[in-house]
mmCIF file of C-alpha atoms in Angstrom:
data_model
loop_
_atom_site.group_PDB
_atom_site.id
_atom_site.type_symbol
_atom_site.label_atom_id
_atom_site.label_comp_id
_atom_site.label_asym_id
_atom_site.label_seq_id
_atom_site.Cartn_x
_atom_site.Cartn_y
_atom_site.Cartn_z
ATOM 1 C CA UNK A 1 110.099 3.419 252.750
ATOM 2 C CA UNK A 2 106.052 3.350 252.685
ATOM 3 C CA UNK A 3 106.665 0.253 251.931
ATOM 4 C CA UNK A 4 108.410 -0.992 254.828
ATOM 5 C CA UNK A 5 106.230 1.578 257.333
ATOM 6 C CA UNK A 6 103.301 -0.489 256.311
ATOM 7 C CA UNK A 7 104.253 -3.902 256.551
ATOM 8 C CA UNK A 8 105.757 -3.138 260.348
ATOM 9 C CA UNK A 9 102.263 -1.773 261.092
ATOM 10 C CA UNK A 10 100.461 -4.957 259.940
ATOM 11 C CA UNK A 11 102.941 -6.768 262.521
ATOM 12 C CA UNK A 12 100.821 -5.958 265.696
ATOM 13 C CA UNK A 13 97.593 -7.701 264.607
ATOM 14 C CA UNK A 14 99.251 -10.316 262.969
ATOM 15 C CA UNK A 15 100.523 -11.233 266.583
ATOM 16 C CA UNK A 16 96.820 -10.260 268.363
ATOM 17 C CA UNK A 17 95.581 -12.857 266.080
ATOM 18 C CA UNK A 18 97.619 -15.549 266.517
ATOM 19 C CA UNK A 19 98.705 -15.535 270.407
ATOM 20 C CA UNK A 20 101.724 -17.552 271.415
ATOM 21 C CA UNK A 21 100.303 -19.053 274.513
ATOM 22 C CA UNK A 22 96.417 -19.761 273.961
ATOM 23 C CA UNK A 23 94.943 -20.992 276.786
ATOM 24 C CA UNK A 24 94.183 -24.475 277.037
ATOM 25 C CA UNK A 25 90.930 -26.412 276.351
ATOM 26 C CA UNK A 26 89.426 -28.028 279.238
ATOM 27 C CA UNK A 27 87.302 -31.050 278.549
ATOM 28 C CA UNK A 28 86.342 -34.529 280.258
ATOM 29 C CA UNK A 29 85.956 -38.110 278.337
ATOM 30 C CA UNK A 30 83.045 -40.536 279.741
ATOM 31 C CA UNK A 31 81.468 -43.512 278.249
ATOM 32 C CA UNK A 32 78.016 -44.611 278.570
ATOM 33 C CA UNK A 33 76.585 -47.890 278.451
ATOM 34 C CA UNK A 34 72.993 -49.007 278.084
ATOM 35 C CA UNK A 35 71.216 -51.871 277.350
ATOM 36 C CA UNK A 36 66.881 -52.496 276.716
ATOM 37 C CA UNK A 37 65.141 -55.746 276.620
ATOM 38 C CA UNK A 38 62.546 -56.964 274.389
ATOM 39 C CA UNK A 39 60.321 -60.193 273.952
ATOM 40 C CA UNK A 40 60.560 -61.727 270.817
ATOM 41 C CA UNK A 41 57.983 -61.853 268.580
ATOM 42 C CA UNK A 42 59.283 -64.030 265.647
ATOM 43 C CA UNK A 43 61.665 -66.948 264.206
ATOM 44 C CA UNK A 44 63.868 -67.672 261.376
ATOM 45 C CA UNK A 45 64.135 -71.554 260.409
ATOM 46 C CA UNK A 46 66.685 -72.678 258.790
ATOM 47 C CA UNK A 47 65.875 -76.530 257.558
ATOM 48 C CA UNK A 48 66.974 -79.153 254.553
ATOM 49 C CA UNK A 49 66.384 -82.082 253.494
ATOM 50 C CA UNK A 50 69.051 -84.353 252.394
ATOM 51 C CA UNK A 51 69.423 -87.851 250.969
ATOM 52 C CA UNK A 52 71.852 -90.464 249.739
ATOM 53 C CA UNK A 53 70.854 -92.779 246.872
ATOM 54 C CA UNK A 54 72.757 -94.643 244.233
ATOM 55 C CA UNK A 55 71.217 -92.981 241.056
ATOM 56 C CA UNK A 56 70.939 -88.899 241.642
ATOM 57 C CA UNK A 57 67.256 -88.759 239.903
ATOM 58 C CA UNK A 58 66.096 -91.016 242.925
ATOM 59 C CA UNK A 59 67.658 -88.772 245.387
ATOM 60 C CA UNK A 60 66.307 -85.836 243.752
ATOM 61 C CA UNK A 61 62.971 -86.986 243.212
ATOM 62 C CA UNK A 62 62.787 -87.650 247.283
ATOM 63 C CA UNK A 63 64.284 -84.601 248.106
ATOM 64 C CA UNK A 64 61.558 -82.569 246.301
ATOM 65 C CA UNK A 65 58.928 -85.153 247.279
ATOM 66 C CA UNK A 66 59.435 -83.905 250.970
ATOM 67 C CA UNK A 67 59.813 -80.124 250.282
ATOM 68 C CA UNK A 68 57.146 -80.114 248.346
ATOM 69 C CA UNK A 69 55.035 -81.482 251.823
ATOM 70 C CA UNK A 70 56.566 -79.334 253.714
ATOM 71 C CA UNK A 71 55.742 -76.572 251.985
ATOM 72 C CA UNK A 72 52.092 -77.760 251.608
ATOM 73 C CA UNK A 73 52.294 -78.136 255.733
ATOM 74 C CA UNK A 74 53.835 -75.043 256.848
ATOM 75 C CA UNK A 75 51.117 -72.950 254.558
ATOM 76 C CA UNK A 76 48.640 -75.165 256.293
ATOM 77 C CA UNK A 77 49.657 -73.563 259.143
ATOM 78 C CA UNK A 78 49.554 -70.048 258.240
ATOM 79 C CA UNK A 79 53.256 -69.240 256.381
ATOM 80 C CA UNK A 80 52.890 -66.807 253.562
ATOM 81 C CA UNK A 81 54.649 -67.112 250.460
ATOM 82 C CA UNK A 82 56.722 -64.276 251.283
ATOM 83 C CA UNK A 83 58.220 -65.701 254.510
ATOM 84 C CA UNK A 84 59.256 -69.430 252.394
ATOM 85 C CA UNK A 85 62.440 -69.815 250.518
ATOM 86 C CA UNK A 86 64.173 -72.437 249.330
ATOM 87 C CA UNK A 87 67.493 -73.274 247.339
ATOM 88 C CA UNK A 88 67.985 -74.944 244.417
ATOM 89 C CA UNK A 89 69.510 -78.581 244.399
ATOM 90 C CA UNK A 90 72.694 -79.289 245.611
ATOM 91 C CA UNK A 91 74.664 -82.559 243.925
ATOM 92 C CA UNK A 92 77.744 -84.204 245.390
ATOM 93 C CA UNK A 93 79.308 -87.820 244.874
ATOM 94 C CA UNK A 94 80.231 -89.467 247.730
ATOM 95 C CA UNK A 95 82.893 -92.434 247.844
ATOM 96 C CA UNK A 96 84.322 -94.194 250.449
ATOM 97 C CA UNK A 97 87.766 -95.993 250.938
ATOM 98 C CA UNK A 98 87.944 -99.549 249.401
ATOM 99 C CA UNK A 99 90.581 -101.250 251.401
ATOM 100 C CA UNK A 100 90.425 -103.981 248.633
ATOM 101 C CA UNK A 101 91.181 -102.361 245.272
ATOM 102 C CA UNK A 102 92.715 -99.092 247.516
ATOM 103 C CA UNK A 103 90.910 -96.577 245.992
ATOM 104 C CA UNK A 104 87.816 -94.499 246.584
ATOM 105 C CA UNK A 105 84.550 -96.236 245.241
ATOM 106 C CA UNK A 106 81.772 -94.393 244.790
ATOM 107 C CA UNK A 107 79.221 -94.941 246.857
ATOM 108 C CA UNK A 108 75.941 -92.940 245.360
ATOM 109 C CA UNK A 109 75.368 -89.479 245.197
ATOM 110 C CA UNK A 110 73.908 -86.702 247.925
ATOM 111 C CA UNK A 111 70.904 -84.378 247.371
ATOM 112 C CA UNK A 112 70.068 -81.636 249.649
ATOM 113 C CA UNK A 113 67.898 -78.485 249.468
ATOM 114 C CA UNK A 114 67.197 -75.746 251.904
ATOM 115 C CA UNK A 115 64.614 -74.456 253.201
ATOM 116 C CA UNK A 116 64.555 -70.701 255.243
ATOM 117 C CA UNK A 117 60.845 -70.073 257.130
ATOM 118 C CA UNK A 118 60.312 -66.723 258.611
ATOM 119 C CA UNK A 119 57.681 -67.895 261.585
ATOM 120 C CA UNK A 120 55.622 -64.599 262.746
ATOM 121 C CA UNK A 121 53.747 -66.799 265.054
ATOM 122 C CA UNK A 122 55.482 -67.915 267.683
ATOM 123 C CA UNK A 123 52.412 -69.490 268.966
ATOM 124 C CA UNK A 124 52.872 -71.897 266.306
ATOM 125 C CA UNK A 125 56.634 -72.377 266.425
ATOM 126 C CA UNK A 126 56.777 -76.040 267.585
ATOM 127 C CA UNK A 127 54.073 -77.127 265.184
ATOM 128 C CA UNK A 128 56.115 -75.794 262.287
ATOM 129 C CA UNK A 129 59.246 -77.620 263.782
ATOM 130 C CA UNK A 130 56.973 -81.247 264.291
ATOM 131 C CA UNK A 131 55.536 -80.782 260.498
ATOM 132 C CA UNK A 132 59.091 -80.122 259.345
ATOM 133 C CA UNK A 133 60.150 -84.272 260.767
ATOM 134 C CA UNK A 134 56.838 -85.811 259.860
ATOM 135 C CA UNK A 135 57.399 -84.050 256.587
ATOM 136 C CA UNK A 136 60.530 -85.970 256.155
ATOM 137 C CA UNK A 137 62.916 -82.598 256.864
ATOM 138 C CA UNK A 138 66.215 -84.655 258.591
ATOM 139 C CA UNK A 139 68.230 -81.378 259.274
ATOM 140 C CA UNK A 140 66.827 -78.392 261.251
ATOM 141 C CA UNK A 141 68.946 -75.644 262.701
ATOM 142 C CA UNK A 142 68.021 -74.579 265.885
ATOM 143 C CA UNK A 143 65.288 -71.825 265.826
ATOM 144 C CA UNK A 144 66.598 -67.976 266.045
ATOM 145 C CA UNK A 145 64.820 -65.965 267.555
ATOM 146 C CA UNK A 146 64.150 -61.938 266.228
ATOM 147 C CA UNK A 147 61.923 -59.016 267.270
ATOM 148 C CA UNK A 148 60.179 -56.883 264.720
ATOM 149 C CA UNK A 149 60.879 -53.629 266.755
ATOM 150 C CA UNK A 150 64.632 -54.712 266.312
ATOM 151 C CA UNK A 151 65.678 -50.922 264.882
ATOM 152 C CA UNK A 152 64.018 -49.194 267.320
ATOM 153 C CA UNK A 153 65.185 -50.853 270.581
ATOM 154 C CA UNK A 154 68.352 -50.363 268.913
ATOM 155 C CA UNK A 155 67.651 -46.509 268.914
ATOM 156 C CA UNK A 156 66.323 -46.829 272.205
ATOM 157 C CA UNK A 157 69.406 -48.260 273.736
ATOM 158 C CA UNK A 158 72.134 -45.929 271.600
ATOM 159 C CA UNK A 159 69.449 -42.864 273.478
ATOM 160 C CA UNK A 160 69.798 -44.197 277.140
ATOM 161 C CA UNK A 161 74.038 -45.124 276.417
ATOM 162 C CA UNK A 162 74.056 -41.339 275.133
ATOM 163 C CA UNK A 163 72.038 -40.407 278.511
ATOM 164 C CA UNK A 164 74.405 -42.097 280.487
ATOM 165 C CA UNK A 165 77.259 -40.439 279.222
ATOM 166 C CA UNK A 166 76.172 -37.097 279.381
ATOM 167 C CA UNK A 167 75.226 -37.654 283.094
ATOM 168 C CA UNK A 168 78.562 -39.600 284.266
ATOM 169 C CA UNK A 169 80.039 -36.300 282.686
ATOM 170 C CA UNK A 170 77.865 -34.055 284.697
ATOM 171 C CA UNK A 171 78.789 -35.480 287.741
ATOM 172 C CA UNK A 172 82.392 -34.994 287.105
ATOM 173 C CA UNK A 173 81.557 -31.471 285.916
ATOM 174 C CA UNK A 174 80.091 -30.591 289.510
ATOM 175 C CA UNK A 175 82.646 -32.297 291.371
ATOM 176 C CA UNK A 176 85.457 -30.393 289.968
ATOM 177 C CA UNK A 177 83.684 -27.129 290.060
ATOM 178 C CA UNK A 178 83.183 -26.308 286.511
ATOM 179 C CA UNK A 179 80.402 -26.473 284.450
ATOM 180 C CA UNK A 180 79.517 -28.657 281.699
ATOM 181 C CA UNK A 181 80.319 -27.326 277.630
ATOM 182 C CA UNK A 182 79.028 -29.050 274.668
ATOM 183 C CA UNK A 183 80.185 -32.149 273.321
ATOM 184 C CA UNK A 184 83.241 -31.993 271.494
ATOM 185 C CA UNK A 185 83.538 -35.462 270.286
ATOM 186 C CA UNK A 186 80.941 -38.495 270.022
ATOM 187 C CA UNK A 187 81.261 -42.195 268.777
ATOM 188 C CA UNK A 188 79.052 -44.931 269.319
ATOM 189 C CA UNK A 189 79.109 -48.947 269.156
ATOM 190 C CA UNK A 190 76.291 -50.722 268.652
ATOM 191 C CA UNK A 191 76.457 -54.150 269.988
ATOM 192 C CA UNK A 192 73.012 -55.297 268.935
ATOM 193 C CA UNK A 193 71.172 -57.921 269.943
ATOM 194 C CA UNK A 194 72.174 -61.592 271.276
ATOM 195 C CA UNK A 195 69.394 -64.068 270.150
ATOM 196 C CA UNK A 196 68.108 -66.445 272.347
ATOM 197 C CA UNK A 197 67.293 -69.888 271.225
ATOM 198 C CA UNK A 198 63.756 -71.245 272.726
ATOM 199 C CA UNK A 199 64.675 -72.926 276.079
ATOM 200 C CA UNK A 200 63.426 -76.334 276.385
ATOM 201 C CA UNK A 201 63.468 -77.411 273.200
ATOM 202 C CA UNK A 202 63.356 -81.374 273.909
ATOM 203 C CA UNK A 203 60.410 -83.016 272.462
ATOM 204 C CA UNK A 204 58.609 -84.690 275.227
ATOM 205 C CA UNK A 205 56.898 -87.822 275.382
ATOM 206 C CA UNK A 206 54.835 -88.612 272.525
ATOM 207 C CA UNK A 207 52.041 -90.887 274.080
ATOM 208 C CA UNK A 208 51.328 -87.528 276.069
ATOM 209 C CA UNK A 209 48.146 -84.904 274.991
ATOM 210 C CA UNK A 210 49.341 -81.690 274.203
ATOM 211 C CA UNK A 211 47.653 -78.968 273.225
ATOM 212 C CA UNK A 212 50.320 -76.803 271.117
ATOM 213 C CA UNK A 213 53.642 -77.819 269.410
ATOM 214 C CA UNK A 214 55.334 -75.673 271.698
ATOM 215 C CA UNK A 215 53.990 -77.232 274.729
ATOM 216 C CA UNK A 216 55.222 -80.563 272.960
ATOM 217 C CA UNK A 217 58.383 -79.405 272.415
ATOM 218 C CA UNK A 218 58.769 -77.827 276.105
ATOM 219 C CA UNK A 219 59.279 -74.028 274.393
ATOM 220 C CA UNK A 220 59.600 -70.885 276.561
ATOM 221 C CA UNK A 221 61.113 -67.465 275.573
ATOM 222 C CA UNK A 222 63.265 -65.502 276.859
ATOM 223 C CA UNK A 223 63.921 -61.856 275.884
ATOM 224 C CA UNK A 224 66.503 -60.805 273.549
ATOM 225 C CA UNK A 225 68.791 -57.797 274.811
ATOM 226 C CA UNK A 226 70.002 -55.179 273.244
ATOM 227 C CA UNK A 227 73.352 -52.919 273.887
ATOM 228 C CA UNK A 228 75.359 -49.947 272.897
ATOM 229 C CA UNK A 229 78.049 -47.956 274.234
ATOM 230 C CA UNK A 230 79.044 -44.126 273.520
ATOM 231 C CA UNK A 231 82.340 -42.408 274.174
ATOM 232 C CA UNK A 232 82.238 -38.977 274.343
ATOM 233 C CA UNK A 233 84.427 -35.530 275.131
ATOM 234 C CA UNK A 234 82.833 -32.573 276.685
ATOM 235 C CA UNK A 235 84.160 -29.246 277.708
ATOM 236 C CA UNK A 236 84.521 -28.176 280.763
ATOM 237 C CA UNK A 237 84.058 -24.461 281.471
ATOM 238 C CA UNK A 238 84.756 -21.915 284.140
ATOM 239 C CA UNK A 239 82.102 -21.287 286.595
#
C-alpha cells in the first residue's frame, strides 16, 4: 500500500511538468538579401600553345620553343615565378577520312601545353595578352577577372543580407504589435561573385600609337559584385 500511496503522489508533478496544451510559439520567417561591389584588382590567364606537325619531336620542339618566350616575356614584364604555371605536354594523333582507301589516315600528330598567369597588374593586362601572340601563344581564354579582398566582401555582403533580415523582421514585429525574440533559425547562401571579363577587348588598329596594352586592346573594368541571401526565423513575443 506505501507503495501505491507514493506512486499516485508523484502523478501531480508528472502532469505540472508536462502540460497537455503548451502554448504555442510565435515566430516570423524573413529573408535578406544583399549584395557589395568591388573593383578588381587582378587576372587569371588561361593560354596554350598548340601545333600540328607530321613527326611529334617537331611539334614538341615548337611548342616549347614558344613557351619558353613567353615565359621569358611575361617575367619581362613583371610576373613572378609564383604566379606562372604550366602543364606538361599533351600528345594526340590526328587522322582524317580518306575517301580513297576509306579509312582514317593519319595526318601528323598535335602538341599543346598550357599556360595559367596570375596578372596582379592590371595596368599591364593587355601587354601580357599582346606578348602572349607575338610570342607565338595561338589559344588564349578570355581574361577573368578576381579581387584580392574576395573573402572579405564576401563577409561583408553575408553582414548586410543578415542586416536586412533582421530589419524586414522588425518591421513585421511592430506592425503586428509584438516585439521581436531571438533568432530561432538561420541559413545562409552565398552566391559569390560574377566575374566580369574586360570590356572592349578588340585590338585596335595597329598603325595607331598607344601608350599601354590595354589602351591597345580597348580594356576597361567593370566591378565584380558580390551576393548572399539569409533566411531566418525569429520569435515573436508579447508586448
Amino acid at each position: 500500500m506505501r507503495f501505491t500511496f507514493a506512486l499516485l503522489a508523484l502523478l501531480p508533478l508528472a502532469c505540472a511538468a508536462h502540460p497537455e496544451h503548451e502554448a504555442p510559439i510565435r515566430s516570423v520567417s524573413v529573408g535578406g538579401q544583399a549584395e557589395v561591389a568591388v573593383l578588381p584588382d587582378r587576372a587569371r590567364l588561361i593560354m596554350a600553345v598548340d601545333r600540328l606537325a607530321p613527326e611529334v619531336k617537331s611539334a614538341e620542339a615548337d611548342v616549347n620553343k614558344v613557351v619558353r618566350a613567353y615565359l621569358d616575356a611575361a617575367k619581362a614584364l613583371g610576373a613572378e615565378d609564383k604566379n606562372l604555371s604550366t602543364t606538361g605536354v599533351s600528345i594526340q594523333p590526328e587522322y582524317v577520312w580518306d575517301e580513297k582507301s576509306r579509312q582514317q589516315k593519319l595526318v601528323g600528330y598535335r602538341v599543346r601545353r598550357e599556360i595559367a598567369l596570375l596578372v596582379t597588374n592590371l595596368d599591364k593586362l593587355g601587354d601580357f595578352l599582346l606578348s602572349a601572340t607575338k610570342a607565338g601563344v595561338n589559344q588564349v581564354n578570355p581574361p577573368m577577372l578576381e579581387s584580392s579582398k574576395a573573402k572579405e566582401v564576401e563577409r561583408q555582403a553575408l553582414a548586410k543580407a543578415a542586416e536586412d533580415a533582421k530589419a524586414k523582421a522588425q518591421v513585421l514585429a511592430d506592425t503586428l504589435g509584438t516585439k521581436l525574440g531571438p533568432v530561432r533559425r538561420v541559413s545562409s547562401n552565398d552566391g559569390g561573385g560574377q566575374p566580369p571579363m574586360p570590356r572592349g577587348m578588340v585590338m585596335a588598329a595597329m598603325e595607331k600609337s598607344f601608350d599601354s596594352g590595354n589602351q591597345q586592346m580597348g580594356f576597361s573594368f567593370s566591378e565584380i559584385r558580390y551576393s548572399a541571401t539569409v533566411s531566418a526565423d525569429f520569435d515573436l513575443l508579447a508586448p
